[in-house]
Short mmCIF file of C-alpha atoms and ligand atoms in Angstrom, two decimals:
data_model
loop_
_atom_site.label_atom_id
_atom_site.label_comp_id
_atom_site.label_asym_id
_atom_site.label_seq_id
_atom_site.Cartn_x
_atom_site.Cartn_y
_atom_site.Cartn_z
CA MET A 1 147.63 39.45 149.23
CA SER A 2 147.11 38.55 152.85
CA LYS A 3 147.07 34.81 153.50
CA THR A 4 150.36 34.15 151.81
CA GLN A 5 153.78 35.66 152.21
CA MET A 6 154.76 37.08 148.85
CA PRO A 7 158.30 36.52 147.58
CA TRP A 8 160.56 39.36 148.61
CA GLN A 9 164.13 40.53 149.00
CA GLU A 10 165.16 43.96 150.24
CA ARG A 11 166.98 46.30 147.88
CA PRO A 12 170.66 45.32 147.82
CA GLU A 13 172.98 47.64 149.69
CA GLY A 14 174.28 50.41 147.48
CA CYS A 15 171.61 49.83 144.81
CA LYS A 16 169.99 53.09 143.72
CA ASP A 17 167.61 51.59 141.17
CA VAL A 18 163.87 51.79 141.65
CA MET A 19 163.57 48.05 140.97
CA TRP A 20 166.09 45.31 141.67
CA ARG A 21 166.45 41.67 140.65
CA TYR A 22 166.07 38.59 142.81
CA SER A 23 169.58 37.44 143.70
CA GLN A 24 168.89 33.84 142.66
CA ASN A 25 167.53 34.68 139.19
CA PRO A 26 166.57 32.99 137.00
CA ILE A 27 163.99 31.20 139.15
CA ILE A 28 162.94 28.82 136.36
CA GLY A 29 165.52 27.38 134.00
CA ARG A 30 164.98 26.41 130.40
CA TYR A 31 164.93 22.65 131.07
CA HIS A 32 162.69 22.82 134.14
CA ILE A 33 160.33 20.17 132.71
CA PRO A 34 161.53 17.20 130.65
CA THR A 35 160.11 18.39 127.31
CA SER A 36 161.04 22.08 127.47
CA ASN A 37 163.46 24.02 125.31
CA SER A 38 162.65 27.24 127.16
CA ILE A 39 160.26 28.55 129.82
CA PHE A 40 159.59 32.30 129.88
CA ASN A 41 156.84 34.97 129.56
CA SER A 42 154.69 33.34 132.26
CA ALA A 43 152.05 34.46 134.76
CA VAL A 44 151.54 33.76 138.46
CA VAL A 45 148.81 34.58 141.01
CA PRO A 46 148.07 33.90 144.70
CA PHE A 47 146.23 30.58 144.96
CA GLY A 48 145.13 28.67 148.08
CA ASP A 49 147.90 28.94 150.66
CA GLY A 50 150.50 29.52 147.94
CA PHE A 51 150.62 30.41 144.29
CA ALA A 52 149.60 29.02 140.92
CA GLY A 53 150.65 29.99 137.46
CA VAL A 54 150.36 29.45 133.74
CA PHE A 55 153.72 28.99 132.07
CA ARG A 56 154.85 29.31 128.51
CA CYS A 57 156.95 26.22 127.84
CA ASP A 58 158.22 25.83 124.30
CA ASN A 59 159.13 22.19 123.65
CA LYS A 60 162.14 20.77 121.86
CA ALA A 61 160.29 20.91 118.54
CA VAL A 62 159.93 24.61 119.51
CA GLN A 63 156.16 24.41 119.66
CA MET A 64 154.58 26.99 121.98
CA ASN A 65 152.11 25.87 124.64
CA ILE A 66 150.93 26.79 128.13
CA PHE A 67 151.26 24.65 131.27
CA ALA A 68 149.83 24.99 134.80
CA GLY A 69 152.17 25.13 137.78
CA PHE A 70 152.10 25.48 141.55
CA SER A 71 154.35 26.90 144.23
CA LYS A 72 154.35 27.40 148.01
CA ASP A 73 156.70 30.39 147.98
CA GLY A 74 156.38 31.89 144.48
CA ILE A 75 160.03 31.07 143.78
CA ASN A 76 160.23 27.27 143.61
CA TRP A 77 157.76 26.02 141.02
CA GLU A 78 156.38 22.63 140.10
CA ILE A 79 155.17 22.84 136.54
CA ASN A 80 152.97 20.11 135.07
CA HIS A 81 154.68 18.00 132.45
CA GLU A 82 151.62 18.03 130.22
CA PRO A 83 150.17 21.18 128.67
CA ILE A 84 146.76 22.57 129.62
CA VAL A 85 143.93 20.77 127.80
CA MET A 86 141.00 23.12 127.30
CA LYS A 87 137.31 22.25 127.53
CA ALA A 88 134.62 24.30 125.84
CA GLY A 89 133.72 27.49 127.78
CA ASN A 90 131.27 30.09 126.46
CA THR A 91 131.40 28.74 122.89
CA GLN A 92 132.24 25.58 120.94
CA MET A 93 135.91 24.59 120.86
CA ILE A 94 137.85 26.86 118.57
CA ASP A 95 141.16 26.09 116.88
CA SER A 96 144.36 26.84 118.64
CA ASP A 97 147.50 26.19 116.61
CA TYR A 98 149.68 27.41 119.47
CA LYS A 99 149.46 29.23 122.77
CA TYR A 100 151.98 31.64 124.27
CA ASP A 101 152.61 34.60 126.59
CA PRO A 102 149.82 33.91 129.15
CA ARG A 103 148.49 36.36 131.74
CA VAL A 104 146.26 35.37 134.69
CA THR A 105 143.73 37.53 136.54
CA TRP A 106 141.31 36.86 139.37
CA ILE A 107 137.98 38.60 138.63
CA GLU A 108 135.07 38.20 141.03
CA ASP A 109 134.75 34.41 141.26
CA ARG A 110 137.38 32.77 139.06
CA TYR A 111 140.74 33.05 137.42
CA TRP A 112 140.84 34.24 133.82
CA VAL A 113 143.70 33.35 131.52
CA THR A 114 144.50 35.33 128.40
CA TRP A 115 147.21 34.33 125.94
CA CYS A 116 148.31 34.75 122.40
CA ASN A 117 146.26 32.15 120.57
CA GLY A 118 147.14 30.77 117.15
CA TYR A 119 143.99 31.20 115.08
CA HIS A 120 145.03 31.93 111.49
CA GLY A 121 147.79 33.94 113.10
CA PRO A 122 148.10 35.33 116.60
CA THR A 123 145.11 36.77 118.45
CA ILE A 124 143.96 36.85 122.07
CA GLY A 125 142.59 33.63 123.56
CA ILE A 126 140.58 33.62 126.79
CA ALA A 127 139.86 30.83 129.28
CA TYR A 128 138.73 30.55 132.88
CA THR A 129 139.58 28.16 135.67
CA TYR A 130 138.66 27.74 139.31
CA ASP A 131 141.39 25.31 140.28
CA PHE A 132 144.16 25.34 137.63
CA LYS A 133 143.16 21.77 136.78
CA GLU A 134 140.19 22.31 134.51
CA PHE A 135 140.31 25.16 132.01
CA PHE A 136 137.40 26.38 129.88
CA GLN A 137 138.23 28.12 126.63
CA CYS A 138 136.04 31.02 125.53
CA GLU A 139 135.76 33.05 122.37
CA ASN A 140 138.86 34.75 121.09
CA ALA A 141 138.66 38.41 122.05
CA PHE A 142 139.72 39.86 118.71
CA LEU A 143 140.31 39.18 115.06
CA PRO A 144 143.88 38.25 114.17
CA PHE A 145 146.39 39.77 114.53
CA ASN A 146 146.78 40.77 118.13
CA ARG A 147 149.12 40.12 121.06
CA ASN A 148 149.56 41.00 124.72
CA GLY A 149 145.96 40.77 125.93
CA VAL A 150 145.89 41.80 129.59
CA LEU A 151 142.67 41.92 131.62
CA PHE A 152 141.96 44.41 134.41
CA PRO A 153 141.32 42.62 137.72
CA GLU A 154 137.90 44.20 138.17
CA LYS A 155 135.09 45.42 135.97
CA ILE A 156 135.20 49.06 134.98
CA ASP A 157 131.81 50.72 134.70
CA GLY A 158 130.22 47.26 134.83
CA LYS A 159 132.26 45.82 131.98
CA TYR A 160 135.32 43.61 131.65
CA ALA A 161 138.27 45.59 130.33
CA MET A 162 141.29 44.37 128.39
CA LEU A 163 144.47 45.96 127.10
CA SER A 164 145.91 44.59 123.87
CA ARG A 165 148.23 45.38 121.02
CA PRO A 166 147.04 44.98 117.43
CA SER A 167 149.93 43.50 115.46
CA ASP A 168 150.88 41.57 112.35
CA ASN A 169 151.66 37.91 111.71
CA GLY A 170 155.44 38.23 112.17
CA HIS A 171 157.94 39.93 114.43
CA THR A 172 155.79 43.05 114.36
CA PRO A 173 157.83 46.25 113.85
CA PHE A 174 155.08 48.50 115.32
CA GLY A 175 152.57 48.43 118.14
CA ASP A 176 150.53 50.61 120.49
CA ILE A 177 148.36 49.71 123.49
CA TYR A 178 144.57 49.75 123.14
CA ILE A 179 141.74 49.06 125.59
CA SER A 180 138.51 47.15 124.81
CA TYR A 181 135.41 46.40 126.86
CA SER A 182 133.04 43.45 127.11
CA PRO A 183 129.78 42.90 128.97
CA ASP A 184 130.21 39.12 128.99
CA MET A 185 133.77 38.01 128.09
CA LYS A 186 132.49 37.04 124.67
CA TYR A 187 131.85 40.20 122.66
CA TRP A 188 134.47 42.94 122.75
CA GLY A 189 134.14 46.53 121.59
CA GLU A 190 134.52 50.19 122.49
CA HIS A 191 138.16 49.96 121.39
CA ARG A 192 140.18 53.02 122.43
CA CYS A 193 143.83 53.91 122.08
CA VAL A 194 145.65 54.12 125.42
CA MET A 195 149.32 54.65 124.69
CA LYS A 196 151.55 54.95 121.66
CA VAL A 197 155.23 54.51 121.06
CA THR A 198 157.44 57.49 121.84
CA PRO A 199 159.49 59.59 119.45
CA PHE A 200 163.03 58.18 119.31
CA GLU A 201 164.54 61.36 120.73
CA ASP A 202 162.18 61.41 123.73
CA SER A 203 162.61 57.85 125.03
CA ALA A 204 164.30 55.49 122.61
CA TRP A 205 163.80 52.23 124.51
CA GLN A 206 160.04 52.40 123.75
CA CYS A 207 160.11 53.95 120.27
CA LEU A 208 159.31 50.89 118.11
CA LYS A 209 156.45 49.12 119.92
CA ILE A 210 154.92 48.82 123.37
CA GLY A 211 152.66 46.21 124.96
CA ALA A 212 150.89 45.69 128.28
CA GLY A 213 152.77 43.39 130.63
CA ALA A 214 151.37 42.59 134.05
CA VAL A 215 147.74 42.85 135.17
CA PRO A 216 147.29 46.48 136.28
CA ILE A 217 147.41 47.15 140.03
CA LEU A 218 144.89 49.57 141.55
CA THR A 219 146.63 52.25 143.66
CA ASP A 220 145.55 55.62 145.06
CA GLU A 221 147.00 57.28 141.96
CA GLY A 222 145.22 54.99 139.50
CA TRP A 223 146.13 51.76 137.70
CA LEU A 224 149.82 50.95 137.87
CA MET A 225 150.70 49.11 134.67
CA PHE A 226 154.04 47.51 133.89
CA TYR A 227 154.61 47.33 130.15
CA HIS A 228 157.31 46.40 127.69
CA GLY A 229 158.87 48.78 125.22
CA VAL A 230 161.03 47.90 122.25
CA ILE A 231 163.79 49.59 120.29
CA ARG A 232 165.27 48.23 117.06
CA THR A 233 169.05 48.18 117.34
CA ALA A 234 171.75 47.21 114.86
CA ASN A 235 171.50 43.77 116.46
CA GLY A 236 167.71 43.27 116.52
CA TYR A 237 164.94 44.14 118.94
CA ARG A 238 165.66 45.03 122.56
CA TYR A 239 162.80 44.67 125.09
CA SER A 240 162.77 46.66 128.35
CA MET A 241 160.15 47.37 131.03
CA GLY A 242 158.53 50.65 132.01
CA ALA A 243 155.55 51.69 134.12
CA ALA A 244 152.49 53.81 133.44
CA ILE A 245 149.68 55.08 135.67
CA LEU A 246 146.23 55.01 134.07
CA ASP A 247 143.14 56.86 135.29
CA LYS A 248 141.12 54.73 137.73
CA ASN A 249 137.74 55.29 136.08
CA ASP A 250 138.87 55.76 132.50
CA PRO A 251 142.05 53.72 131.97
CA SER A 252 142.33 54.94 128.38
CA LYS A 253 143.73 58.12 129.99
CA VAL A 254 147.44 57.92 130.77
CA LYS A 255 148.34 60.09 133.77
CA TYR A 256 152.05 59.31 133.89
CA ARG A 257 154.49 57.16 131.98
CA THR A 258 158.16 56.58 132.63
CA GLN A 259 160.66 58.19 130.29
CA PRO A 260 163.50 55.99 131.60
CA TYR A 261 162.95 52.24 131.77
CA LEU A 262 162.60 50.45 135.11
CA LEU A 263 164.37 47.29 134.01
CA ALA A 264 166.34 46.57 130.85
CA PRO A 265 168.46 43.64 129.71
CA ALA A 266 171.71 43.78 131.67
CA GLU A 267 172.29 40.44 133.40
CA ILE A 268 173.77 37.56 131.43
CA TYR A 269 170.47 35.58 131.42
CA GLU A 270 168.71 38.63 129.90
CA LEU A 271 171.46 39.35 127.38
CA THR A 272 171.94 35.78 126.22
CA GLY A 273 169.49 33.06 125.26
CA ASP A 274 167.28 32.05 122.36
CA VAL A 275 166.40 35.71 121.78
CA PRO A 276 169.05 38.01 123.30
CA ASN A 277 168.18 41.27 125.07
CA VAL A 278 164.62 40.59 126.21
CA VAL A 279 162.99 41.56 129.50
CA PHE A 280 159.28 40.76 129.08
CA PRO A 281 156.98 41.25 132.12
CA CYS A 282 153.80 39.13 132.26
CA ALA A 283 152.75 39.16 135.93
CA ALA A 284 153.14 40.95 139.25
CA LEU A 285 152.41 39.75 142.78
CA HIS A 286 151.75 42.66 145.08
CA SER A 287 150.78 43.77 148.54
CA ILE A 288 149.51 47.32 148.87
CA GLU A 289 149.64 47.08 152.71
CA GLU A 290 153.26 45.96 152.69
CA ASP A 291 154.12 48.31 149.80
CA LYS A 292 155.73 45.51 147.79
CA VAL A 293 155.60 44.24 144.23
CA ALA A 294 157.35 41.29 142.57
CA VAL A 295 157.33 41.40 138.78
CA TYR A 296 157.75 38.12 136.87
CA TYR A 297 159.39 38.44 133.50
CA GLY A 298 160.68 36.30 130.68
CA ALA A 299 164.42 36.77 130.13
CA ALA A 300 165.90 36.35 126.64
CA ASP A 301 162.91 34.17 125.64
CA THR A 302 164.58 31.37 127.63
CA VAL A 303 164.08 31.59 131.42
CA VAL A 304 161.93 33.33 134.08
CA GLY A 305 163.23 36.07 136.39
CA VAL A 306 161.76 38.16 139.21
CA ALA A 307 162.34 41.82 140.08
CA PHE A 308 161.19 43.59 143.25
CA GLY A 309 160.17 47.13 144.09
CA ARG A 310 158.28 49.33 146.53
CA ILE A 311 154.96 50.34 144.98
CA SER A 312 155.12 53.85 146.50
CA GLU A 313 158.63 54.39 145.11
CA ILE A 314 157.64 53.15 141.64
CA ILE A 315 154.70 55.56 141.64
CA GLU A 316 156.89 58.47 142.77
CA PHE A 317 159.47 57.56 140.12
CA THR A 318 156.81 57.33 137.43
CA LYS A 319 155.37 60.74 138.41
CA ASN A 320 158.77 62.41 138.65
CA ASN A 321 160.17 60.92 135.45
CA SER A 322 157.07 61.07 133.30
CA LEU A 323 157.04 61.83 129.59
C1 BMA B 1 157.30 38.99 120.86
C2 BMA B 1 156.63 37.76 121.38
C3 BMA B 1 157.21 37.39 122.74
C4 BMA B 1 158.72 37.40 122.74
C5 BMA B 1 159.25 38.65 122.08
C6 BMA B 1 160.75 38.66 121.95
O1 BMA B 1 156.84 39.29 119.58
O2 BMA B 1 156.85 36.67 120.51
O3 BMA B 1 156.78 36.11 123.10
O4 BMA B 1 159.19 37.35 124.05
O5 BMA B 1 158.69 38.80 120.82
O6 BMA B 1 161.19 37.64 121.11
#
């Protein structure tokens, strides 16, 4: 990021945590557009002299869809009142019963959007856009069922690379992170396991399932990846956020991975909502030069929050507290 000032707040006085929340969270409320029941698990990127994003807005019939939005400062967002209407991309139009949990990545010459696409159950949908006005839908990456498709921001060994989590058709009680490659954004293969859940006694917050969160950030140590981890409690699932560092040239190799979480449900808007106890990262704005990152996350499947951190400190923390 250079042209635009990324959203930022210094660590609050007395705070010892490696990441801290924006003081005005949540930045997007559940009724931010007229039709919405909830807005969460959404993705933002630098765009023009500001930012653009793709937002998950469930409507008051609780139908899941994705909407484009724009912002000058990354905090105050104008979200379109109508959902994204796709045109045909690298294939004929394919069914989409619903769309949710988008991620957005700039690769080479355009923005790519991935999301959980309803095609006989959830799988990973892919589209591209140049302007966040016109969107072109491509082939689904995988067979159902799959969730949390997250593209790398550059080709690896000449191929597009995507993290994902094979799942089931419900509130999946399992899940590990895999990587897949494609020469053309149409055909995906070379599927390799990246990271599995942890034994309960080692790190319980990530013992049930894990999934990629934000687009990985290339650092001197490798790819910094924020991910979500889930534990099943007496009261249901609890979603927290951790970080991993993947090998630069072979991201199926995990170099480090946090034993403690970086962010877990603790504030009222994370503890209470349509689905209590969810912190679900889907995007990160960053500046390597300024040593800053702002992670965007869905809170309690209801609103959007932001958390800040120093990239160098997160890397040190991940190395020093690795499983
Ligand atoms: C997952 C997805 C997410 C959601 C999470 C917690 O399976 O549906 O969209 O945030 O559950 O409900």
